[in-house]
mmCIF file with all atom_site columns, C-alpha atoms in Angstrom:
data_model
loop_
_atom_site.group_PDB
_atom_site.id
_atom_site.type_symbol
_atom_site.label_atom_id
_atom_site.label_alt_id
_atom_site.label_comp_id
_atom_site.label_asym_id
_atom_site.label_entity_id
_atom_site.label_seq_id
_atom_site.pdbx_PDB_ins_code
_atom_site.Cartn_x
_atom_site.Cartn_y
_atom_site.Cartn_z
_atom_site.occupancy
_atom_site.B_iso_or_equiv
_atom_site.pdbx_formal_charge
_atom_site.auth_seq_id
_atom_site.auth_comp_id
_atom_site.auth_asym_id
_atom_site.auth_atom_id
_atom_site.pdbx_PDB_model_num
ATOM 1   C CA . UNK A 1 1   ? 0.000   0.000   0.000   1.00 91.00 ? 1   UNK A CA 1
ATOM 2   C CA . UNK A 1 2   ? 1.703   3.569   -0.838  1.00 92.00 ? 2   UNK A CA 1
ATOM 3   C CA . UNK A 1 3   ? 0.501   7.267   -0.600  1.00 95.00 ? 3   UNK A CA 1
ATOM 4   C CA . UNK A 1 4   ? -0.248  8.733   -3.832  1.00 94.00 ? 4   UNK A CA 1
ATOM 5   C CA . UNK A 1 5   ? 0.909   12.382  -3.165  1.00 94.00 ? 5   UNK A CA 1
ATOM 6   C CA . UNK A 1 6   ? 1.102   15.154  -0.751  1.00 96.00 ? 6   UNK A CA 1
ATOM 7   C CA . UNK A 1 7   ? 3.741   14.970  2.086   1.00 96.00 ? 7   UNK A CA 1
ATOM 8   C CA . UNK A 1 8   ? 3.941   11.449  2.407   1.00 97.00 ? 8   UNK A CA 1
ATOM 9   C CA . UNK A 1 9   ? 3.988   10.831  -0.814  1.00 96.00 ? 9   UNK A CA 1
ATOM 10  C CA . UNK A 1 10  ? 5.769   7.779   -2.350  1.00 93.00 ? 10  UNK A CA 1
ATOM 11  C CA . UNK A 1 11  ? 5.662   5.690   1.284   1.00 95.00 ? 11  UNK A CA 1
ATOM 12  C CA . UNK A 1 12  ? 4.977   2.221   1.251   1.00 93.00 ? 12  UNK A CA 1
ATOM 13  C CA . UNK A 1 13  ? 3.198   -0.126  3.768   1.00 94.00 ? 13  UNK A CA 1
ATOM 14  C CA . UNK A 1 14  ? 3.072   -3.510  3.650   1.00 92.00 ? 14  UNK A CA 1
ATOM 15  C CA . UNK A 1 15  ? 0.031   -5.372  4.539   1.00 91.00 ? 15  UNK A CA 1
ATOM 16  C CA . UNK A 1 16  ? 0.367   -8.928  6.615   1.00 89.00 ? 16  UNK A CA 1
ATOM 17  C CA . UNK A 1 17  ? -0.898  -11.410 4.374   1.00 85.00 ? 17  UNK A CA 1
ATOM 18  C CA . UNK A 1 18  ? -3.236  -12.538 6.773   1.00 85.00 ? 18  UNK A CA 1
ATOM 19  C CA . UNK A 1 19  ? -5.898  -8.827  6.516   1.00 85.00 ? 19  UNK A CA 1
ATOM 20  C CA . UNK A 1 20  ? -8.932  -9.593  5.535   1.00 76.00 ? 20  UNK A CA 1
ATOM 21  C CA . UNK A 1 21  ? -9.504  -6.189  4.140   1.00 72.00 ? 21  UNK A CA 1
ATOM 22  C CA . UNK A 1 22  ? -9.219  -5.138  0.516   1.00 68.00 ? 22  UNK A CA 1
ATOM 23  C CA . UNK A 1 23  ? -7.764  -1.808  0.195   1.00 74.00 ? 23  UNK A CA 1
ATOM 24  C CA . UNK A 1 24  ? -8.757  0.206   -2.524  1.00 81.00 ? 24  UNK A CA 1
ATOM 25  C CA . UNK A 1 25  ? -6.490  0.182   -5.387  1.00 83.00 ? 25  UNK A CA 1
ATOM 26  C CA . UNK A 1 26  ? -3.455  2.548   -5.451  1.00 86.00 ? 26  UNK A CA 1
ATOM 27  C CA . UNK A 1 27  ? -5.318  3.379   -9.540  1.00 91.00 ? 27  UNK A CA 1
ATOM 28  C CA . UNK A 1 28  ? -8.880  3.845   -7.756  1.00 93.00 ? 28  UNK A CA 1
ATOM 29  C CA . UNK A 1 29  ? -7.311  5.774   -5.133  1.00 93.00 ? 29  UNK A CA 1
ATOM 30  C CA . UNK A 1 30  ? -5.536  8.207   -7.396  1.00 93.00 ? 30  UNK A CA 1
ATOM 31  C CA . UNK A 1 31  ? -8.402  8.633   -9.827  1.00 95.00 ? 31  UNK A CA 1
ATOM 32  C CA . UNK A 1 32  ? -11.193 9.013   -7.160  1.00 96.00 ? 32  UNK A CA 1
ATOM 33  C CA . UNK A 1 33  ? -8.830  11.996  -5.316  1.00 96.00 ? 33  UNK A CA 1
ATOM 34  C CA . UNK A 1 34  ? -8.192  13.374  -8.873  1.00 95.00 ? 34  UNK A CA 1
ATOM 35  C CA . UNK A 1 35  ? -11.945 14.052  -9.263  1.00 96.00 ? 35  UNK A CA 1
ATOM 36  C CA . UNK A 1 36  ? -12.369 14.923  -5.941  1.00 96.00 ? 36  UNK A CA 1
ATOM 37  C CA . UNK A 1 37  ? -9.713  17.912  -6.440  1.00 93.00 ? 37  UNK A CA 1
ATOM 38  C CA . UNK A 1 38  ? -12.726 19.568  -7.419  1.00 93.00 ? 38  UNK A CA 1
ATOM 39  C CA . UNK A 1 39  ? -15.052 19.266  -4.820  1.00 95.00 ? 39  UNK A CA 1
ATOM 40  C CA . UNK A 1 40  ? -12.984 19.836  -1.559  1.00 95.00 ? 40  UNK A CA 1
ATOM 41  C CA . UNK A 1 41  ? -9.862  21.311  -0.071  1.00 96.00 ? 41  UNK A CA 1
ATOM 42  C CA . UNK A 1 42  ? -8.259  18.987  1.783   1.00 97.00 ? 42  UNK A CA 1
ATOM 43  C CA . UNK A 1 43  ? -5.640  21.399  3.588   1.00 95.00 ? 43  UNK A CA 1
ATOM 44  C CA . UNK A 1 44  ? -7.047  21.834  7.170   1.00 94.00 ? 44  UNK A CA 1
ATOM 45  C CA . UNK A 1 45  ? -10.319 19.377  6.602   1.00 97.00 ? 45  UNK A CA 1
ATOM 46  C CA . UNK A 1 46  ? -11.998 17.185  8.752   1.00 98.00 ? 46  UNK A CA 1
ATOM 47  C CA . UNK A 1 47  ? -12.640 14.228  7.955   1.00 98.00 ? 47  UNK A CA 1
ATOM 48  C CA . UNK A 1 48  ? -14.107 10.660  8.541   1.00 98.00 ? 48  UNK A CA 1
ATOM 49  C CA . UNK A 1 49  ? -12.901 7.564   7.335   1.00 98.00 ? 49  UNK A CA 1
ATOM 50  C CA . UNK A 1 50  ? -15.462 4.778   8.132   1.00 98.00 ? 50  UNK A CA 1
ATOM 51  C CA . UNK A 1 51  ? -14.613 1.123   7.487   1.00 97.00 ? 51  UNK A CA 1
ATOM 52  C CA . UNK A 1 52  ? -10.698 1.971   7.136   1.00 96.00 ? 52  UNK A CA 1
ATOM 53  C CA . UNK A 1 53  ? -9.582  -1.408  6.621   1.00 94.00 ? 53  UNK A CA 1
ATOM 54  C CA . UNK A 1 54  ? -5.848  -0.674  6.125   1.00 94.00 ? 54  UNK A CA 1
ATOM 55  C CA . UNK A 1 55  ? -6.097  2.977   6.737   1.00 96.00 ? 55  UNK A CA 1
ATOM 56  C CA . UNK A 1 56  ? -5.236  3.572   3.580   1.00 95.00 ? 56  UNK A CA 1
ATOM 57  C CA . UNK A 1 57  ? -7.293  6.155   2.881   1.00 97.00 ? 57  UNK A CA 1
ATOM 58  C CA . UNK A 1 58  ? -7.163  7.641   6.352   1.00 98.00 ? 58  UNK A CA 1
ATOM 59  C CA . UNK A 1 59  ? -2.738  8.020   5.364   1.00 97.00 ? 59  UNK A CA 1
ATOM 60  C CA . UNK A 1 60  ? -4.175  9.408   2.027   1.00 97.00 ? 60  UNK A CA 1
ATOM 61  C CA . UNK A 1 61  ? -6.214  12.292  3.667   1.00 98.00 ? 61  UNK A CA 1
ATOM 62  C CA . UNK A 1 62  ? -3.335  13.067  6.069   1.00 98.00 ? 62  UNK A CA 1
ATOM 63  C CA . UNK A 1 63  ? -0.847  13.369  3.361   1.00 97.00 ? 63  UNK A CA 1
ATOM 64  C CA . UNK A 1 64  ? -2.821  15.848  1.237   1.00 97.00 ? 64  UNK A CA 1
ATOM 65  C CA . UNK A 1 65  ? -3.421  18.489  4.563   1.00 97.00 ? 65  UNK A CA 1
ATOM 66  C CA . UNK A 1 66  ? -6.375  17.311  6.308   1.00 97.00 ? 66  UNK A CA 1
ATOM 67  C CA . UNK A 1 67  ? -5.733  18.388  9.723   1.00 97.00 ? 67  UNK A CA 1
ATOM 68  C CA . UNK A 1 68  ? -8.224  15.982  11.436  1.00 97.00 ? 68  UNK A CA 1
ATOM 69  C CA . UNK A 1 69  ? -8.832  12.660  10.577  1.00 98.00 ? 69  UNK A CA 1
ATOM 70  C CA . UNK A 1 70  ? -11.300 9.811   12.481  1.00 98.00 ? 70  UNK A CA 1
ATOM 71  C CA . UNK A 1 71  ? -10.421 6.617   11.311  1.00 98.00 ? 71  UNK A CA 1
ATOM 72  C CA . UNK A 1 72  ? -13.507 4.027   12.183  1.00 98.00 ? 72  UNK A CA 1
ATOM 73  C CA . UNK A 1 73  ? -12.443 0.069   12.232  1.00 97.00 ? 73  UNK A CA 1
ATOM 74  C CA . UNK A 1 74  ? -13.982 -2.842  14.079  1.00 96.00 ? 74  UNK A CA 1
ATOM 75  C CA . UNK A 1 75  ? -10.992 -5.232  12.925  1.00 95.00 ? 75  UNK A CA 1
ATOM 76  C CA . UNK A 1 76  ? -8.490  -5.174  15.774  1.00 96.00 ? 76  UNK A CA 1
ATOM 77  C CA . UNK A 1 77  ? -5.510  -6.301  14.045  1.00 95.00 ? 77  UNK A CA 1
ATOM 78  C CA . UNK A 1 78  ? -6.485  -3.710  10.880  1.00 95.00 ? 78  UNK A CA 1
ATOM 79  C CA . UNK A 1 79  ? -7.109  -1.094  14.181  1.00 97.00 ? 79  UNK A CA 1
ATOM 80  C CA . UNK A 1 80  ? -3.758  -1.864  15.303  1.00 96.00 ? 80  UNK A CA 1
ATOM 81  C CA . UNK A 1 81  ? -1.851  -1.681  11.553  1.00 96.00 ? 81  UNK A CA 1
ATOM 82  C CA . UNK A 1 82  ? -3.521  2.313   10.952  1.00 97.00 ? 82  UNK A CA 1
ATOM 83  C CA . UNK A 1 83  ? -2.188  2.875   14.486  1.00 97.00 ? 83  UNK A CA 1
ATOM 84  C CA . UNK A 1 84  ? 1.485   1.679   13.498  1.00 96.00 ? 84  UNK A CA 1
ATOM 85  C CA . UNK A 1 85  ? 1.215   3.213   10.157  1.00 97.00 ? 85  UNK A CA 1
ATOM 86  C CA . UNK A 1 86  ? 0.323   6.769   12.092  1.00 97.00 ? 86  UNK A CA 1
ATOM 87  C CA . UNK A 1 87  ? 3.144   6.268   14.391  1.00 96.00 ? 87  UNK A CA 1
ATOM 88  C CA . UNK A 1 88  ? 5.374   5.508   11.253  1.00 96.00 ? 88  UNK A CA 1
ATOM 89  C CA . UNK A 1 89  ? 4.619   8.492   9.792   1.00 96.00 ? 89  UNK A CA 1
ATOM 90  C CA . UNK A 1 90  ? 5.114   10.590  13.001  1.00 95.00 ? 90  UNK A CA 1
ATOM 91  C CA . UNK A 1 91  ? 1.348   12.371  13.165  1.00 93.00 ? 91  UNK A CA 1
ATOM 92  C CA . UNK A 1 92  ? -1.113  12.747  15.912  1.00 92.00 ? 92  UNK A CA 1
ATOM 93  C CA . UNK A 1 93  ? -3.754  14.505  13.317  1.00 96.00 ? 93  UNK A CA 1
ATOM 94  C CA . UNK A 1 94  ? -5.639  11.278  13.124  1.00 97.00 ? 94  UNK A CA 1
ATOM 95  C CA . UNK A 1 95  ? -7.694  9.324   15.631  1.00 97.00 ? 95  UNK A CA 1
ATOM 96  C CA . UNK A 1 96  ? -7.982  5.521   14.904  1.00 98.00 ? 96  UNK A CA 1
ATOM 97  C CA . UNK A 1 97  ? -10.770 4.364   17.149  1.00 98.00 ? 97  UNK A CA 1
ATOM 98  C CA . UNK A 1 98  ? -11.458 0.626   17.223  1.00 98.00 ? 98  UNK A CA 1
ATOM 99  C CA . UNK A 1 99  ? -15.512 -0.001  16.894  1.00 97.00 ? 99  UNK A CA 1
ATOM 100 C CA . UNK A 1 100 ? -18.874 -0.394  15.067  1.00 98.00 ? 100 UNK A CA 1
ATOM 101 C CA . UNK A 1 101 ? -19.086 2.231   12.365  1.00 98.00 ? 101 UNK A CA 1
ATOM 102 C CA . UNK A 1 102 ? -23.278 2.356   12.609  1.00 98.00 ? 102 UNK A CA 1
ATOM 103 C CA . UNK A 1 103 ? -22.578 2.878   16.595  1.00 98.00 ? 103 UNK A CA 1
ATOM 104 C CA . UNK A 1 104 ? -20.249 5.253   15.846  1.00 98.00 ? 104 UNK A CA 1
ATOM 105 C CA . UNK A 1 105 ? -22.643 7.489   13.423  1.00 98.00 ? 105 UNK A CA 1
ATOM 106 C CA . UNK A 1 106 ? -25.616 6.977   15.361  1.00 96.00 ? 106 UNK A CA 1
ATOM 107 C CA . UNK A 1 107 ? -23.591 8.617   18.680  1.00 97.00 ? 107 UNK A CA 1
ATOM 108 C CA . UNK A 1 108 ? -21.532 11.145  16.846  1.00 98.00 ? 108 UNK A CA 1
ATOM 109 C CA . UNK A 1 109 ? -22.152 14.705  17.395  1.00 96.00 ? 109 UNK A CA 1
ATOM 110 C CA . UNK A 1 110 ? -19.529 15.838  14.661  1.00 97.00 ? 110 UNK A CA 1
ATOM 111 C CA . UNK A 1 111 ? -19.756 17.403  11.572  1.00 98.00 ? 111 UNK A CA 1
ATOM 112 C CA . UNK A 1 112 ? -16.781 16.821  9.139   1.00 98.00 ? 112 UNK A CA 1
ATOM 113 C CA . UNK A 1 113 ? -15.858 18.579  5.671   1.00 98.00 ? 113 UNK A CA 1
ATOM 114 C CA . UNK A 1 114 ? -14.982 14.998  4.123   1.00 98.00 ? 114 UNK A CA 1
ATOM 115 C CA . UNK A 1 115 ? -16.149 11.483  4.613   1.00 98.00 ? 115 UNK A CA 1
ATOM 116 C CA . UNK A 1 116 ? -15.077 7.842   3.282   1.00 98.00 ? 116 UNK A CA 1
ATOM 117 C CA . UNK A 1 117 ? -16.961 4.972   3.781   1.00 98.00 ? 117 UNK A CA 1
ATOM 118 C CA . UNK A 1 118 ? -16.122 1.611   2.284   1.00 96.00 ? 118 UNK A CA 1
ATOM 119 C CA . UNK A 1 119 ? -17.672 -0.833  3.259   1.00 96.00 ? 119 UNK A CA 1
ATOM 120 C CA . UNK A 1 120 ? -17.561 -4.961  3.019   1.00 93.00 ? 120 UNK A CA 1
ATOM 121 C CA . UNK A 1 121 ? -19.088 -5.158  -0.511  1.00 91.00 ? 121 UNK A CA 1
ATOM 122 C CA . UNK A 1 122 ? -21.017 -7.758  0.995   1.00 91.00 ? 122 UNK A CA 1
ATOM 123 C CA . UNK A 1 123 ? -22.371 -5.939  4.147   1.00 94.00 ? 123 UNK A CA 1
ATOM 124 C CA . UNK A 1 124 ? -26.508 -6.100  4.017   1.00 96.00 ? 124 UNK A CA 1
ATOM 125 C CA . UNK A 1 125 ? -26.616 -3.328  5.541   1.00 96.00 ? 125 UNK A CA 1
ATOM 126 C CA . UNK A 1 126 ? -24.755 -1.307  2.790   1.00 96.00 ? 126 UNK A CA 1
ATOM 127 C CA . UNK A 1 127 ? -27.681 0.345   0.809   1.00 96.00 ? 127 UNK A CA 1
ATOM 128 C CA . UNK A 1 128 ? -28.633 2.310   4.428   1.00 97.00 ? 128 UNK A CA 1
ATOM 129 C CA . UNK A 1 129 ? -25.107 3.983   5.013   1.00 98.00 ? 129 UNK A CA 1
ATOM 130 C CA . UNK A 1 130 ? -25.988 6.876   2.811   1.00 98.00 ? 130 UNK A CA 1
ATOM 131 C CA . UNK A 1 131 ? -29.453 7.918   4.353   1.00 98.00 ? 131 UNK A CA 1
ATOM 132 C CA . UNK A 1 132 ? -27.898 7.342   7.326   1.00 98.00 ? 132 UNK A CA 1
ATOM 133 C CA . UNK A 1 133 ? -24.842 9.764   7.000   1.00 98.00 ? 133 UNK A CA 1
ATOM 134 C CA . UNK A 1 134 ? -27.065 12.148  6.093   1.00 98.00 ? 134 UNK A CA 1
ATOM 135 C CA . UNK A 1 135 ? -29.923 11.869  8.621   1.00 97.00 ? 135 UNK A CA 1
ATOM 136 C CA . UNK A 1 136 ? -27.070 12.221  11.447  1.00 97.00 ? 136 UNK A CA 1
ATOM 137 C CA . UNK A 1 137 ? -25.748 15.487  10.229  1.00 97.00 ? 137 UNK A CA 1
ATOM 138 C CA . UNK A 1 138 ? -22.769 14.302  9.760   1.00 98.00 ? 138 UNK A CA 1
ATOM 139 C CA . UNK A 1 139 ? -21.639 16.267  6.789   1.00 98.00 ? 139 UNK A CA 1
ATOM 140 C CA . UNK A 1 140 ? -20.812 20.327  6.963   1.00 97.00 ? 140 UNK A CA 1
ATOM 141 C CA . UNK A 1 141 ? -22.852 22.620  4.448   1.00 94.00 ? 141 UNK A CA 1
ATOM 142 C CA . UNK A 1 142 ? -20.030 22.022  1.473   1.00 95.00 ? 142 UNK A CA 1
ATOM 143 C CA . UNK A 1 143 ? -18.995 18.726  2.336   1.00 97.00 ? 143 UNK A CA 1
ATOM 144 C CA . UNK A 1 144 ? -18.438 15.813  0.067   1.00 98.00 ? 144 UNK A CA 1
ATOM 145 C CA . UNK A 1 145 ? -18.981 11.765  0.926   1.00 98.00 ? 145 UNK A CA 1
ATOM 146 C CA . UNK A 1 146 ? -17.401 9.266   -1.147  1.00 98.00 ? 146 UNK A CA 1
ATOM 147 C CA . UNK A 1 147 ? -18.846 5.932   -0.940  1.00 98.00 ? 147 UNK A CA 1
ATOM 148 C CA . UNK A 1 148 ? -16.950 3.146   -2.111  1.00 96.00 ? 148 UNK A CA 1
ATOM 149 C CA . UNK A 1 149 ? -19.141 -0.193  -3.513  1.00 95.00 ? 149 UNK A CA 1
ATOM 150 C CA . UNK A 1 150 ? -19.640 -2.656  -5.875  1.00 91.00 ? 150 UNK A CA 1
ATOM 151 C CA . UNK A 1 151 ? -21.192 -2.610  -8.957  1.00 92.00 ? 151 UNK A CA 1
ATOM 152 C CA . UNK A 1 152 ? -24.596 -4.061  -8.031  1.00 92.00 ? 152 UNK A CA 1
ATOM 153 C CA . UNK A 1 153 ? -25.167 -1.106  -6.368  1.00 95.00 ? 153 UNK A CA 1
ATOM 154 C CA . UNK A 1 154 ? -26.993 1.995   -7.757  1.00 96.00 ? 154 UNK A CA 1
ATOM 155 C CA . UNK A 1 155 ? -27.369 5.677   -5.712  1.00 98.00 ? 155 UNK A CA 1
ATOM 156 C CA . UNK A 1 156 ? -28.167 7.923   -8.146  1.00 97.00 ? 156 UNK A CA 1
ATOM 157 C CA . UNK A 1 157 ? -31.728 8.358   -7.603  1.00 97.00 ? 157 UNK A CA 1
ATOM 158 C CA . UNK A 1 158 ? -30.403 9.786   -3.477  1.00 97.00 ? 158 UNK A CA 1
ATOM 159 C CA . UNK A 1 159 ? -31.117 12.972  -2.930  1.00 97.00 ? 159 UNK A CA 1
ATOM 160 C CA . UNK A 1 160 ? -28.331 13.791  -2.610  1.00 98.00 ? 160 UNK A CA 1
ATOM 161 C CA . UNK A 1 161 ? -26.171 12.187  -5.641  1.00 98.00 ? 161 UNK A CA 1
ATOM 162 C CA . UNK A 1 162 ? -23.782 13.956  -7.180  1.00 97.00 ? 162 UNK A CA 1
ATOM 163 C CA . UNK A 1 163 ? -21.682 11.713  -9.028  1.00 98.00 ? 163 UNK A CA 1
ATOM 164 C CA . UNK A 1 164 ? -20.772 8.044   -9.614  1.00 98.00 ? 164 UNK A CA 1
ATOM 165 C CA . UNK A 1 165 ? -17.290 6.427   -10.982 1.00 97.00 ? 165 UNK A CA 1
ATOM 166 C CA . UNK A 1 166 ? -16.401 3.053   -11.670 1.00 96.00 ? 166 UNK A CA 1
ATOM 167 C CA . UNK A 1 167 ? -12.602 2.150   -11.728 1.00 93.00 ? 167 UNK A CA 1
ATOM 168 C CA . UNK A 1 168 ? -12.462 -1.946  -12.769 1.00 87.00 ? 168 UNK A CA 1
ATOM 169 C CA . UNK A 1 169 ? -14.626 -3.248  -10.564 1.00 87.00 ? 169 UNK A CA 1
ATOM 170 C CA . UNK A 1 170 ? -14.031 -0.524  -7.881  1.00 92.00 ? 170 UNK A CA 1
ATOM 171 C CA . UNK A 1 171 ? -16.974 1.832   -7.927  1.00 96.00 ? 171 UNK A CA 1
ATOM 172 C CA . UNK A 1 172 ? -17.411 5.156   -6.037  1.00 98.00 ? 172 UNK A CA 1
ATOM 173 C CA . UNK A 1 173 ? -20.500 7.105   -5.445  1.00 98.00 ? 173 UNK A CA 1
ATOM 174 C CA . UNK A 1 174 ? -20.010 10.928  -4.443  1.00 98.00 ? 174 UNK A CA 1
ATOM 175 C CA . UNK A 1 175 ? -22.773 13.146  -2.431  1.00 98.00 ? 175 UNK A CA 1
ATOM 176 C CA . UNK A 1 176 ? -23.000 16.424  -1.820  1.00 96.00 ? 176 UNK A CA 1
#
């Protein structure tokens, strides 16, 4: 796993064999950040990264400025990996907390600029995580959600769709 750019750019993290997790594709990460150039500023965001997996997409954030990042994982060894990876890099702007994303929304009193979710492809619960991000608030005024899926899955009649984008068989669904 490597950061794409920004001031980590070019570090690499190796995964244990044994992670369950799939993380995103270093060519779906870099396209899905190139279109979201567009929609949000990451220097000095907040932001949420719910189902982290690897964290790579929590190290992604922190590279390109955000100044706050939540990382959300119920895997303990994956929890434990993002907190290595942090202390690798030297940063204390992210917060890996180990726990159930839909407990985690459902308490949350924050609003962030940016949020990730990617979810088990699998999960039956997947089709709800949009309504549910946006019935909690969780999302400032201007903020953008990226929702990572699989192709059997189809958002754009939400309310708030704004885009979809399908790299492979990695597919990403942005709201606004």
């Amino acid at each position: 796993m490597r950061i794409i750019t920004g001031i980590y750019k070019g570090r690499h993290f190796e995964i244990p064999r044994t992670f369950k997790a799939r993380p995103t594709t270093d060519f779906a990460k870099e396209n899905i950040f190139n279109v979201l150039n567009q929609y949000v500023d990451f220097d000095d965001a907040s932001a949420l990264d719910l189902f982290s997996g690897t964290g790579s997409i929590t190290l992604e954030l922190l590279s390109r400025g955000c100044s706050r990042v939540i990382s959300v994982e119920m895997d303990r060894d994956h929890h434990r990996f993002i907190q290595q990876c942090l202390e690798k890099l030297g940063t204390n702007a992210a917060t890996p907390l180990r726990g159930d994303v839909f407990k985690f929304v459902k308490a949350c009193k924050q609003q962030f600029d940016f949020i990730f979710a990617d979810p088990p492809y699998a999960l039956k619960e997947l089709p709800t995580i949009p309504d549910l991000i946006f019935e909690k608030g969780l999302l400032k005024e201007d903020g953008v959600f990226v929702f990572e899926h699989g192709k059997d899955n189809d958002f754009s009649q939400h309310p708030h769709f704004r885009e979809h984008r399908s790299y492979g068989s990695v597919n990403f669904t942005i709201f606004t």
